[in-house]
mmCIF file of C-alpha atoms and ligand atoms in Angstrom:
data_model
loop_
_atom_site.group_PDB
_atom_site.id
_atom_site.type_symbol
_atom_site.label_atom_id
_atom_site.label_comp_id
_atom_site.label_asym_id
_atom_site.label_seq_id
_atom_site.Cartn_x
_atom_site.Cartn_y
_atom_site.Cartn_z
ATOM 1 C CA MET A 1 75.100 38.041 38.307
ATOM 2 C CA SER A 2 74.117 39.833 41.493
ATOM 3 C CA ALA A 3 74.561 38.554 45.015
ATOM 4 C CA PRO A 4 71.709 36.363 46.246
ATOM 5 C CA GLN A 5 69.510 37.582 49.063
ATOM 6 C CA VAL A 6 70.018 34.518 51.190
ATOM 7 C CA SER A 7 72.889 32.093 51.734
ATOM 8 C CA VAL A 8 72.078 28.876 53.541
ATOM 9 C CA ILE A 9 75.140 27.279 55.132
ATOM 10 C CA ILE A 10 75.068 23.565 55.960
ATOM 11 C CA PRO A 11 78.048 21.657 57.408
ATOM 12 C CA VAL A 12 78.050 17.974 56.554
ATOM 13 C CA TYR A 13 79.949 15.235 58.323
ATOM 14 C CA ASN A 14 79.028 11.614 57.627
ATOM 15 C CA GLU A 15 75.409 12.324 56.818
ATOM 16 C CA GLU A 16 74.858 10.008 53.825
ATOM 17 C CA GLU A 17 71.725 8.523 55.357
ATOM 18 C CA GLY A 18 70.047 11.847 55.961
ATOM 19 C CA LEU A 19 71.123 13.911 52.954
ATOM 20 C CA PRO A 20 68.490 12.682 50.424
ATOM 21 C CA ALA A 21 65.700 13.619 52.855
ATOM 22 C CA LEU A 22 67.364 16.979 53.469
ATOM 23 C CA PHE A 23 67.583 17.770 49.747
ATOM 24 C CA ALA A 24 63.963 16.711 49.258
ATOM 25 C CA ARG A 25 62.704 19.180 51.868
ATOM 26 C CA LEU A 26 65.234 21.996 51.729
ATOM 27 C CA TYR A 27 64.953 23.007 48.080
ATOM 28 C CA PRO A 28 61.137 23.120 47.877
ATOM 29 C CA ALA A 29 61.085 25.095 51.140
ATOM 30 C CA LEU A 30 63.560 27.620 49.737
ATOM 31 C CA ASP A 31 61.837 27.821 46.350
ATOM 32 C CA ARG A 32 58.600 28.745 48.136
ATOM 33 C CA LEU A 33 60.237 31.761 49.783
ATOM 34 C CA ASN A 34 60.494 33.669 46.511
ATOM 35 C CA ARG A 35 63.925 35.016 47.296
ATOM 36 C CA ASP A 36 67.177 34.532 45.428
ATOM 37 C CA TYR A 37 69.142 32.033 47.392
ATOM 38 C CA GLU A 38 72.246 29.894 47.371
ATOM 39 C CA VAL A 39 72.844 26.769 49.409
ATOM 40 C CA ILE A 40 76.424 26.171 50.486
ATOM 41 C CA PHE A 41 77.243 22.687 51.681
ATOM 42 C CA ILE A 42 80.574 22.166 53.406
ATOM 43 C CA ASN A 43 81.783 18.612 53.468
ATOM 44 C CA ASP A 44 83.827 18.382 56.646
ATOM 45 C CA GLY A 45 85.973 15.425 55.612
ATOM 46 C CA SER A 46 83.165 12.857 55.694
ATOM 47 C CA ARG A 47 84.330 9.281 55.444
ATOM 48 C CA ASP A 48 81.081 8.005 53.955
ATOM 49 C CA ARG A 49 79.377 8.818 50.639
ATOM 50 C CA SER A 50 78.329 12.329 51.706
ATOM 51 C CA ALA A 51 80.727 14.032 49.292
ATOM 52 C CA ALA A 52 79.420 11.995 46.365
ATOM 53 C CA LEU A 53 75.815 12.807 47.299
ATOM 54 C CA LEU A 54 76.663 16.507 47.519
ATOM 55 C CA ARG A 55 78.308 16.360 44.120
ATOM 56 C CA GLU A 56 75.174 14.765 42.636
ATOM 57 C CA GLN A 57 72.986 17.410 44.219
ATOM 58 C CA PHE A 58 75.248 20.106 42.825
ATOM 59 C CA GLN A 59 74.792 18.679 39.354
ATOM 60 C CA GLN A 60 71.018 18.743 39.792
ATOM 61 C CA ARG A 61 70.732 22.331 40.999
ATOM 62 C CA PRO A 62 74.000 24.026 39.967
ATOM 63 C CA ASP A 63 72.284 27.418 39.765
ATOM 64 C CA VAL A 64 71.649 27.603 43.501
ATOM 65 C CA THR A 65 74.104 25.098 44.972
ATOM 66 C CA ARG A 66 77.736 25.363 45.926
ATOM 67 C CA VAL A 67 79.766 22.668 47.589
ATOM 68 C CA ILE A 68 82.981 23.242 49.519
ATOM 69 C CA LEU A 69 84.996 20.101 50.060
ATOM 70 C CA LEU A 70 87.357 20.427 53.001
ATOM 71 C CA ASN A 71 90.566 18.506 53.187
ATOM 72 C CA GLY A 72 89.797 16.780 56.464
ATOM 73 C CA ASN A 73 87.606 17.016 59.544
ATOM 74 C CA PHE A 74 87.956 20.485 61.012
ATOM 75 C CA GLY A 75 84.831 20.459 63.157
ATOM 76 C CA GLN A 76 81.372 21.880 62.719
ATOM 77 C CA HIS A 77 82.277 25.457 63.527
ATOM 78 C CA MET A 78 85.273 25.665 61.242
ATOM 79 C CA ALA A 79 83.112 24.145 58.499
ATOM 80 C CA ILE A 80 80.536 26.885 59.032
ATOM 81 C CA MET A 81 83.379 29.413 59.022
ATOM 82 C CA ALA A 82 84.466 28.103 55.602
ATOM 83 C CA GLY A 83 80.871 28.510 54.454
ATOM 84 C CA PHE A 84 80.746 32.093 55.719
ATOM 85 C CA GLU A 85 83.882 32.984 53.818
ATOM 86 C CA HIS A 86 82.279 31.776 50.605
ATOM 87 C CA ALA A 87 78.800 33.155 51.258
ATOM 88 C CA ASN A 88 77.600 36.025 49.093
ATOM 89 C CA GLY A 89 74.137 36.466 50.530
ATOM 90 C CA ASN A 90 72.909 39.558 52.262
ATOM 91 C CA HIS A 91 71.324 37.338 54.887
ATOM 92 C CA VAL A 92 72.976 34.153 56.032
ATOM 93 C CA VAL A 93 71.221 31.180 57.630
ATOM 94 C CA THR A 94 73.016 28.252 59.252
ATOM 95 C CA LEU A 95 71.373 24.857 59.478
ATOM 96 C CA ASP A 96 72.311 21.335 60.532
ATOM 97 C CA ALA A 97 72.321 18.637 57.910
ATOM 98 C CA ASP A 98 70.443 16.123 60.040
ATOM 99 C CA LEU A 99 66.985 17.714 59.628
ATOM 100 C CA GLN A 100 66.706 18.408 63.342
ATOM 101 C CA ASN A 101 65.975 21.986 62.306
ATOM 102 C CA PRO A 102 63.093 21.875 59.823
ATOM 103 C CA PRO A 103 64.048 23.855 56.687
ATOM 104 C CA GLU A 104 60.452 25.063 56.455
ATOM 105 C CA GLU A 105 61.270 27.433 59.348
ATOM 106 C CA ILE A 106 63.907 29.382 57.425
ATOM 107 C CA GLY A 107 61.257 31.833 56.241
ATOM 108 C CA LYS A 108 60.430 32.782 59.836
ATOM 109 C CA LEU A 109 64.057 33.645 60.549
ATOM 110 C CA LEU A 110 64.305 35.732 57.395
ATOM 111 C CA GLU A 111 61.145 37.674 58.254
ATOM 112 C CA LYS A 112 62.740 38.650 61.559
ATOM 113 C CA LEU A 113 65.821 39.894 59.709
ATOM 114 C CA ASP A 114 63.504 41.947 57.478
ATOM 115 C CA GLU A 115 62.085 43.538 60.620
ATOM 116 C CA GLY A 116 65.528 44.969 61.327
ATOM 117 C CA TYR A 117 67.047 42.506 63.751
ATOM 118 C CA ASP A 118 70.583 41.531 62.796
ATOM 119 C CA TYR A 119 70.945 38.288 64.758
ATOM 120 C CA ILE A 120 68.195 35.718 64.999
ATOM 121 C CA GLY A 121 68.775 33.029 67.583
ATOM 122 C CA SER A 122 66.443 30.114 67.967
ATOM 123 C CA ILE A 123 64.906 28.068 70.737
ATOM 124 C CA ARG A 124 63.757 24.562 70.032
ATOM 125 C CA ARG A 125 60.059 24.127 70.619
ATOM 126 C CA LEU A 126 58.725 20.973 72.288
ATOM 127 C CA ARG A 127 61.944 19.389 73.317
ATOM 128 C CA GLN A 128 61.526 15.943 74.761
ATOM 129 C CA ASP A 129 64.270 16.310 77.330
ATOM 130 C CA SER A 130 64.209 14.912 80.813
ATOM 131 C CA TRP A 131 63.519 17.167 83.786
ATOM 132 C CA TRP A 132 67.064 17.173 85.119
ATOM 133 C CA ARG A 133 68.490 17.925 81.671
ATOM 134 C CA ARG A 134 66.324 21.012 81.383
ATOM 135 C CA LYS A 135 67.393 22.132 84.874
ATOM 136 C CA ALA A 136 71.033 21.474 84.077
ATOM 137 C CA SER A 137 70.913 23.477 80.877
ATOM 138 C CA ARG A 138 69.119 26.323 82.708
ATOM 139 C CA ALA A 139 71.879 26.431 85.321
ATOM 140 C CA MET A 140 74.541 26.282 82.613
ATOM 141 C CA ASN A 141 72.936 29.189 80.748
ATOM 142 C CA TRP A 142 72.717 31.260 83.893
ATOM 143 C CA LEU A 143 76.404 30.726 84.615
ATOM 144 C CA ARG A 144 77.430 31.410 81.040
ATOM 145 C CA GLU A 145 75.434 34.614 80.840
ATOM 146 C CA ARG A 146 77.082 35.858 84.017
ATOM 147 C CA ILE A 147 80.559 35.019 82.794
ATOM 148 C CA THR A 148 80.455 35.808 79.101
ATOM 149 C CA ARG A 149 77.469 38.160 78.656
ATOM 150 C CA VAL A 150 76.365 35.987 75.769
ATOM 151 C CA LYS A 151 72.615 35.425 75.994
ATOM 152 C CA MET A 152 71.643 32.179 74.366
ATOM 153 C CA THR A 153 68.639 30.296 75.670
ATOM 154 C CA ASP A 154 69.268 27.198 73.607
ATOM 155 C CA GLN A 155 72.894 26.698 72.713
ATOM 156 C CA GLY A 156 72.151 23.365 71.089
ATOM 157 C CA CYS A 157 70.183 24.836 68.224
ATOM 158 C CA MET A 158 72.351 25.818 65.302
ATOM 159 C CA MET A 159 69.525 27.118 63.131
ATOM 160 C CA ARG A 160 70.291 30.806 63.196
ATOM 161 C CA ALA A 161 70.270 33.783 60.861
ATOM 162 C CA TYR A 162 72.734 36.634 60.602
ATOM 163 C CA ASP A 163 72.854 39.918 58.806
ATOM 164 C CA ARG A 164 75.698 40.588 56.362
ATOM 165 C CA ALA A 165 77.449 42.967 58.785
ATOM 166 C CA ILE A 166 77.820 40.209 61.377
ATOM 167 C CA ILE A 167 79.125 37.740 58.812
ATOM 168 C CA ASP A 168 81.749 40.272 57.726
ATOM 169 C CA ALA A 169 82.793 40.760 61.352
ATOM 170 C CA ILE A 170 83.004 37.003 61.904
ATOM 171 C CA ASN A 171 85.069 36.634 58.742
ATOM 172 C CA ARG A 172 87.486 39.227 60.008
ATOM 173 C CA SER A 173 88.047 37.557 63.371
ATOM 174 C CA ARG A 174 90.755 34.961 63.263
ATOM 175 C CA GLU A 175 89.613 32.794 66.153
ATOM 176 C CA VAL A 176 90.636 29.195 65.945
ATOM 177 C CA ASN A 177 88.521 27.440 68.513
ATOM 178 C CA THR A 178 85.201 29.181 68.536
ATOM 179 C CA PHE A 179 81.469 28.783 68.798
ATOM 180 C CA ILE A 180 79.815 30.593 65.912
ATOM 181 C CA PRO A 181 76.483 31.578 67.542
ATOM 182 C CA ALA A 182 78.308 33.141 70.499
ATOM 183 C CA LEU A 183 80.785 34.913 68.239
ATOM 184 C CA GLY A 184 77.939 36.248 66.120
ATOM 185 C CA TYR A 185 76.112 37.385 69.236
ATOM 186 C CA THR A 186 79.052 39.466 70.423
ATOM 187 C CA PHE A 187 78.893 41.436 67.165
ATOM 188 C CA ALA A 188 75.123 41.812 67.125
ATOM 189 C CA ARG A 189 73.556 45.205 67.574
ATOM 190 C CA ASN A 190 69.964 44.090 67.749
ATOM 191 C CA PRO A 191 69.669 40.374 68.550
ATOM 192 C CA VAL A 192 66.453 38.452 69.049
ATOM 193 C CA GLU A 193 65.462 34.843 69.713
ATOM 194 C CA ILE A 194 62.502 33.018 68.251
ATOM 195 C CA GLU A 195 61.017 29.561 68.692
ATOM 196 C CA VAL A 196 61.509 27.056 65.924
ATOM 197 C CA GLY A 197 60.308 23.520 65.463
ATOM 198 C CA HIS A 198 62.570 20.674 66.326
ATOM 199 C CA GLU A 199 62.654 17.083 65.244
ATOM 200 C CA GLU A 200 64.475 13.970 66.207
ATOM 201 C CA ARG A 201 67.532 13.174 64.159
ATOM 202 C CA ALA A 202 66.216 11.710 60.887
ATOM 203 C CA ALA A 203 69.140 9.350 60.373
ATOM 204 C CA GLY A 204 72.678 8.733 61.463
ATOM 205 C CA GLU A 205 73.841 9.554 64.934
ATOM 206 C CA SER A 206 74.831 12.623 66.896
ATOM 207 C CA LYS A 207 78.476 13.519 66.741
ATOM 208 C CA TYR A 208 78.415 14.998 70.208
ATOM 209 C CA SER A 209 79.083 12.978 73.325
ATOM 210 C CA LEU A 210 78.579 14.160 76.886
ATOM 211 C CA TYR A 211 82.293 14.824 77.113
ATOM 212 C CA LYS A 212 82.103 17.075 74.063
ATOM 213 C CA LEU A 213 79.190 18.987 75.569
ATOM 214 C CA ILE A 214 81.186 19.668 78.713
ATOM 215 C CA ARG A 215 84.154 20.737 76.585
ATOM 216 C CA LEU A 216 81.906 23.014 74.582
ATOM 217 C CA ASN A 217 80.759 24.834 77.689
ATOM 218 C CA PHE A 218 84.271 25.149 78.978
ATOM 219 C CA ASP A 219 85.333 26.530 75.619
ATOM 220 C CA LEU A 220 82.460 28.981 75.655
ATOM 221 C CA MET A 221 83.547 30.394 78.986
ATOM 222 C CA THR A 222 87.218 30.631 78.154
ATOM 223 C CA ALA A 223 86.723 31.786 74.558
ATOM 224 C CA PHE A 224 84.449 34.661 75.373
ATOM 225 C CA SER A 225 85.666 35.869 78.736
ATOM 226 C CA SER A 226 88.741 36.026 80.888
ATOM 227 C CA MET A 227 86.548 36.315 83.938
ATOM 228 C CA PRO A 228 87.333 32.760 85.127
ATOM 229 C CA LEU A 229 90.985 33.748 85.409
ATOM 230 C CA GLN A 230 90.147 36.938 87.257
ATOM 231 C CA MET A 231 87.793 35.119 89.580
ATOM 232 C CA PHE A 232 90.481 32.605 90.247
ATOM 233 C CA SER A 233 93.039 35.211 91.245
ATOM 234 C CA LEU A 234 90.492 36.865 93.544
ATOM 235 C CA PHE A 235 89.777 33.473 95.043
ATOM 236 C CA GLY A 236 93.511 32.836 95.443
ATOM 237 C CA MET A 237 93.854 36.129 97.242
ATOM 238 C CA ALA A 238 91.033 35.293 99.641
ATOM 239 C CA ILE A 239 92.584 31.912 100.373
ATOM 240 C CA SER A 240 96.000 33.446 101.059
ATOM 241 C CA VAL A 241 94.515 35.944 103.475
ATOM 242 C CA LEU A 242 92.705 33.136 105.297
ATOM 243 C CA SER A 243 95.890 31.031 105.376
ATOM 244 C CA ALA A 244 97.854 33.958 106.797
ATOM 245 C CA LEU A 245 95.274 34.419 109.550
ATOM 246 C CA PHE A 246 95.389 30.700 110.239
ATOM 247 C CA PHE A 247 99.171 30.861 110.471
ATOM 248 C CA VAL A 248 99.046 33.672 113.015
ATOM 249 C CA PHE A 249 96.462 31.728 114.981
ATOM 250 C CA LEU A 250 98.682 28.597 115.041
ATOM 251 C CA MET A 251 101.715 30.649 116.122
ATOM 252 C CA ILE A 252 99.899 32.235 119.037
ATOM 253 C CA ARG A 253 98.502 28.836 120.001
ATOM 254 C CA ARG A 254 102.029 27.433 119.970
ATOM 255 C CA LEU A 255 103.128 30.058 122.471
ATOM 256 C CA ILE A 256 100.168 29.581 124.785
ATOM 257 C CA VAL A 257 99.471 25.830 124.613
ATOM 258 C CA GLY A 258 102.971 24.623 123.713
ATOM 259 C CA PRO A 259 103.807 21.988 121.066
ATOM 260 C CA GLU A 260 100.898 19.723 120.047
ATOM 261 C CA ALA A 261 100.166 17.194 117.310
ATOM 262 C CA HIS A 262 96.398 16.978 117.553
ATOM 263 C CA GLY A 263 94.301 18.062 114.606
ATOM 264 C CA LEU A 264 96.868 16.761 112.164
ATOM 265 C CA PHE A 265 94.159 15.332 109.890
ATOM 266 C CA THR A 266 92.247 18.584 109.919
ATOM 267 C CA LEU A 267 95.391 20.242 108.737
ATOM 268 C CA PHE A 268 95.738 17.608 106.006
ATOM 269 C CA ALA A 269 92.175 18.175 104.937
ATOM 270 C CA ILE A 270 92.858 21.872 104.582
ATOM 271 C CA LEU A 271 96.069 21.129 102.715
ATOM 272 C CA PHE A 272 94.395 18.773 100.246
ATOM 273 C CA PHE A 273 91.674 21.313 99.670
ATOM 274 C CA LEU A 274 94.262 23.948 98.850
ATOM 275 C CA ILE A 275 96.169 21.576 96.577
ATOM 276 C CA GLY A 276 92.916 20.828 94.764
ATOM 277 C CA ILE A 277 92.344 24.505 94.190
ATOM 278 C CA ALA A 278 95.917 24.986 93.032
ATOM 279 C CA LEU A 279 95.572 22.139 90.523
ATOM 280 C CA PHE A 280 92.305 23.546 89.240
ATOM 281 C CA GLY A 281 94.048 26.877 88.800
ATOM 282 C CA ILE A 282 96.848 25.323 86.805
ATOM 283 C CA GLY A 283 94.267 23.573 84.648
ATOM 284 C CA LEU A 284 92.428 26.820 84.082
ATOM 285 C CA LEU A 285 95.631 28.590 83.137
ATOM 286 C CA GLY A 286 96.308 25.701 80.780
ATOM 287 C CA GLU A 287 92.987 26.284 79.009
ATOM 288 C CA TYR A 288 94.005 29.826 78.225
ATOM 289 C CA VAL A 289 97.590 28.967 77.365
ATOM 290 C CA GLY A 290 96.281 26.284 75.010
ATOM 291 C CA ARG A 291 94.098 28.861 73.284
ATOM 292 C CA ILE A 292 96.991 31.264 72.980
ATOM 293 C CA TYR A 293 99.146 28.466 71.587
ATOM 294 C CA GLU A 294 96.600 27.557 68.938
ATOM 295 C CA GLN A 295 96.217 31.186 68.057
ATOM 296 C CA VAL A 296 99.904 32.064 67.749
ATOM 297 C CA ARG A 297 100.705 29.076 65.539
ATOM 298 C CA ARG A 298 98.582 30.774 62.908
ATOM 299 C CA ARG A 299 97.944 27.608 61.014
ATOM 300 C CA PRO A 300 95.180 27.743 58.428
ATOM 301 C CA ARG A 301 91.933 27.012 60.206
ATOM 302 C CA TYR A 302 90.747 24.707 57.481
ATOM 303 C CA LEU A 303 91.963 23.551 54.101
ATOM 304 C CA VAL A 304 89.745 23.598 51.060
ATOM 305 C CA GLN A 305 90.247 20.693 48.721
ATOM 306 C CA ALA A 306 87.825 21.819 46.038
ATOM 307 C CA VAL A 307 84.850 24.080 45.490
ATOM 308 C CA LEU A 308 82.035 23.002 43.218
ATOM 309 C CA GLU A 309 80.309 26.023 41.763
ATOM 310 C CA GLN A 310 78.966 27.267 38.526
ATOM 311 C CA THR A 311 81.348 29.569 36.684
ATOM 312 C CA GLN A 312 79.726 32.943 36.561
ATOM 313 C CA GLU A 313 79.730 34.594 33.203
HETATM 314 N N1 LIG B 1 79.308 18.355 61.771
HETATM 315 C C1 LIG B 1 80.452 18.752 61.063
HETATM 316 N N2 LIG B 1 81.692 18.390 61.523
HETATM 317 C C2 LIG B 1 81.856 17.666 62.659
HETATM 318 C C3 LIG B 1 80.699 17.295 63.399
HETATM 319 C C4 LIG B 1 79.452 17.661 62.929
HETATM 320 O O1 LIG B 1 80.339 19.410 60.041
HETATM 321 O O2 LIG B 1 82.991 17.370 63.008
HETATM 322 C C5 LIG B 1 77.969 18.739 61.288
HETATM 323 C C6 LIG B 1 76.960 17.605 61.163
HETATM 324 O O3 LIG B 1 77.013 16.988 59.910
HETATM 325 C C7 LIG B 1 75.654 18.331 61.363
HETATM 326 C C8 LIG B 1 76.017 19.431 62.330
HETATM 327 O O4 LIG B 1 77.426 19.619 62.220
HETATM 328 O O5 LIG B 1 75.185 18.919 60.164
HETATM 329 C C9 LIG B 1 75.606 19.113 63.758
HETATM 330 O O6 LIG B 1 76.107 17.850 64.135
HETATM 331 P P1 LIG B 1 75.248 16.848 65.025
HETATM 332 O O7 LIG B 1 73.868 16.727 64.463
HETATM 333 O O8 LIG B 1 76.033 15.603 65.146
HETATM 334 O O9 LIG B 1 75.194 17.615 66.396
HETATM 335 P P2 LIG B 1 73.953 17.701 67.418
HETATM 336 O O10 LIG B 1 72.729 17.994 66.620
HETATM 337 O O11 LIG B 1 73.896 16.391 68.098
HETATM 338 O O12 LIG B 1 74.331 18.839 68.319
HETATM 339 MG MG1 LIG B 2 72.006 17.401 65.105
#
């Protein structure tokens, strides 16, 4: 049996309500493409019936379906990572299980890969987001591009396609806490972004809260650049120079004006400001130390409980 042309990777976490609809649209869409394909579902420790539904689907289409059952909840990106390590396809597409990315669009991504691009990002068309949300995500993107050099117009869209070379590079990196599209982008030689359709979540609810979104952006900056640290030390230097000048100024004033206690609150204000910056700096250092800690423990990034696949004769 030869390797399929396309592997479709889908992480699944508590998606029992949406899975039947996904199966009903995904397989016909892939069959229409006329390419050899495999679908790899990764059950990320779902606590509902998702695993059972995946097992049933495997029994229905064992020729093109593989199911990886993880031992617990390791997060969307580690689940995708597990999928990548099992993927045989020459082209690899990632997709969410909630039908927010229509499977009918997979063909468009693959055509772009055929044109010679090795990383196909996607931008959701017709998003019904509020004005300030669009502005906020613009500003976030601008900042991230400056800091990490990762260009990603729409970081919320996981429907992406990668060439084999990028998947191999991702498989070789041992990052623990990562964001797959950004990691893929750093290895891309010839990336491109296209517009894809976007739908409301068909069923179930989003697993991402506002807090998680903020965390994600923080992770993106610290995972793909040490520039925040460098900026912080530059900033610290500037502040120390200013403080030194201020000190000289106060000393001279002491000699000319004599002892005085006015402006005490101004001094406090300056002090609190500096303490704030110092605390932020410690926090920032902590982000990096935390990453180093996770990395040096070298624990397995995910544990596979079982893999459902057809034995290949
Ligand atoms: N997911 C996962 N593990 C998790 C959280 C999410 O595998 O811990 C999967 C989820 O089943 C879905 C995809 O990752 O297929 C994206 O999740 P979700 O739709 O909740 O995110 P959003 O679309 O809101 O960004
Ligand atoms: Mg979603």
